[in-house]
Structure formats: C-alpha cells, structure tokens
Short mmCIF file of C-alpha atoms in Angstrom, two decimals:
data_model
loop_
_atom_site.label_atom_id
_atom_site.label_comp_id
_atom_site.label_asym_id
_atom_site.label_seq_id
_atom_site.Cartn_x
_atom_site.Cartn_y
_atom_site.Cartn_z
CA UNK A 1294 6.82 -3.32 17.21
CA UNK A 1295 8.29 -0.23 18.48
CA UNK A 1296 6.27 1.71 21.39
CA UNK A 1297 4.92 5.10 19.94
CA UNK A 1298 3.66 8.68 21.29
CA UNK A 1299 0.09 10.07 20.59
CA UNK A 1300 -1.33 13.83 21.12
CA UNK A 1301 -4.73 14.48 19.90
CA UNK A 1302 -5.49 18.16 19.56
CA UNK A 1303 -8.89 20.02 19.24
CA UNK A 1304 -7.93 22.74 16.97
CA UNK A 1305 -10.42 25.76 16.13
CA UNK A 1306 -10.04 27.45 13.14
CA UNK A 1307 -11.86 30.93 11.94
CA UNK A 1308 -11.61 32.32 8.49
CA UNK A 1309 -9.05 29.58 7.12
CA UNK A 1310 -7.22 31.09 10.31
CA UNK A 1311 -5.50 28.91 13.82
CA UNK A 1312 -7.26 30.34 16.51
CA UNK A 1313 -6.80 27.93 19.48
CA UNK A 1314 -5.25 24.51 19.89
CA UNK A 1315 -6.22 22.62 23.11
CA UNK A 1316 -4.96 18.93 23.99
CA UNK A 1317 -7.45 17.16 24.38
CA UNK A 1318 -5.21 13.50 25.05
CA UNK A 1319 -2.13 12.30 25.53
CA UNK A 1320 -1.49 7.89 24.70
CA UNK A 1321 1.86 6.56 25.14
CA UNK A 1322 1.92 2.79 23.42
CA UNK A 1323 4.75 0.42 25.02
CA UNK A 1324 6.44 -1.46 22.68
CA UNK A 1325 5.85 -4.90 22.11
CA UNK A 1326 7.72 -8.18 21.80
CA UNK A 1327 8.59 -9.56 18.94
CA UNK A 1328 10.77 -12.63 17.46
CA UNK A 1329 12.52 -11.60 13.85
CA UNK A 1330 14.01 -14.77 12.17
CA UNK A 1331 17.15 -14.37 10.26
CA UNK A 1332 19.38 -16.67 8.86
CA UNK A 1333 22.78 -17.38 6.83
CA UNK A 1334 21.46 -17.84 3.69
CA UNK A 1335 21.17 -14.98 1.39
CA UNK A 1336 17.97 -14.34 -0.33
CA UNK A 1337 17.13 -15.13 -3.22
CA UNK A 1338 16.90 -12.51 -6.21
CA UNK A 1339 13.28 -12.36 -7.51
CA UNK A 1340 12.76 -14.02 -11.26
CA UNK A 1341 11.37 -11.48 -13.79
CA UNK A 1342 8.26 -12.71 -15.73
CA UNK A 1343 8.87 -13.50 -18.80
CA UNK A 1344 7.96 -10.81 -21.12
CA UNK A 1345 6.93 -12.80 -24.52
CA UNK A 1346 4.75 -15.07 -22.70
CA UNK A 1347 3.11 -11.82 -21.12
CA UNK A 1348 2.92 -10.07 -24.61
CA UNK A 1349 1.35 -13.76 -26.03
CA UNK A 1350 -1.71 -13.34 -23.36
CA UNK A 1351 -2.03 -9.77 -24.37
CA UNK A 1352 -2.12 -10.47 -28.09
CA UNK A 1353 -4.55 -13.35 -27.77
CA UNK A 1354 -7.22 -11.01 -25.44
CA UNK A 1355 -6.86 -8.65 -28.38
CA UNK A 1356 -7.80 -11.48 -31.13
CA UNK A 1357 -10.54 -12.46 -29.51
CA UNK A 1358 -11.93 -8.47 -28.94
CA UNK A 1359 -11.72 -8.33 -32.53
CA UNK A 1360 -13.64 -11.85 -32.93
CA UNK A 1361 -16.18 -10.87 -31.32
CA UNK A 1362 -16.53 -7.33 -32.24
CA UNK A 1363 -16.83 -9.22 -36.19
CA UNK A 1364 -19.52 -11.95 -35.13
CA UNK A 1365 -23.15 -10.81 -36.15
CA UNK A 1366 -25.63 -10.54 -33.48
#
C-alpha cells in the first residue's frame, strides 16, 4: 500500500461564510510492503449467466405470487 499525507483542519464558519482555518494535525503514513502475484497466464473472461434460466426463476416466483394471492384464507 502506498504511504499517504493527512492535514486535519479546524475550520470556523459564520453565516454559511469561511472565517478561519487552523491546522490542527499533520500524519504522514509510510508505505507498506507488499507481495503482488502475477503470472503468464491470461485471465480468464468472466461467463455471463444465462439469461433464460434467470427469466425461468423469475417466472416461477411470479406463479407462485399469484397461487397464493388465489388460495382462500
């Protein structure tokens, strides 16, 4: 992870309006090791879901709405 800068500010504000801005702290964050693994082998391409089975599910959920919107109480 790369190392990073930080400046927290008190800032006063009057009527919507920047009045004074005092720093209140200053962080610096060193950066810190890390191993990244790459290889030779290209990546795979991600498989798209397969739409009818998806449309399927959704038509079945809606059946069984309707069932049980039908069934006396």
């Amino acid at each position: 992870m790369e190392g990073y800068k930080v400046k927290a500010y008190r800032v006063i504000y009057q009527n919507d309006v920047e009045i004074s801005r005092e720093l209140m702290n200053n962080d610096t964050y060193a950066p810190t090791p890390q191993i990244v693994k790459r290889g030779t082998k290209k990546a795979e391409a991600a498989k798209p879901s397969k739409p009818d089975e998806n449309k399927d599910k959704e038509k079945d959920k809606e059946k069984e709405k309707e069932k049980d919107k039908n069934k006396p109480n």
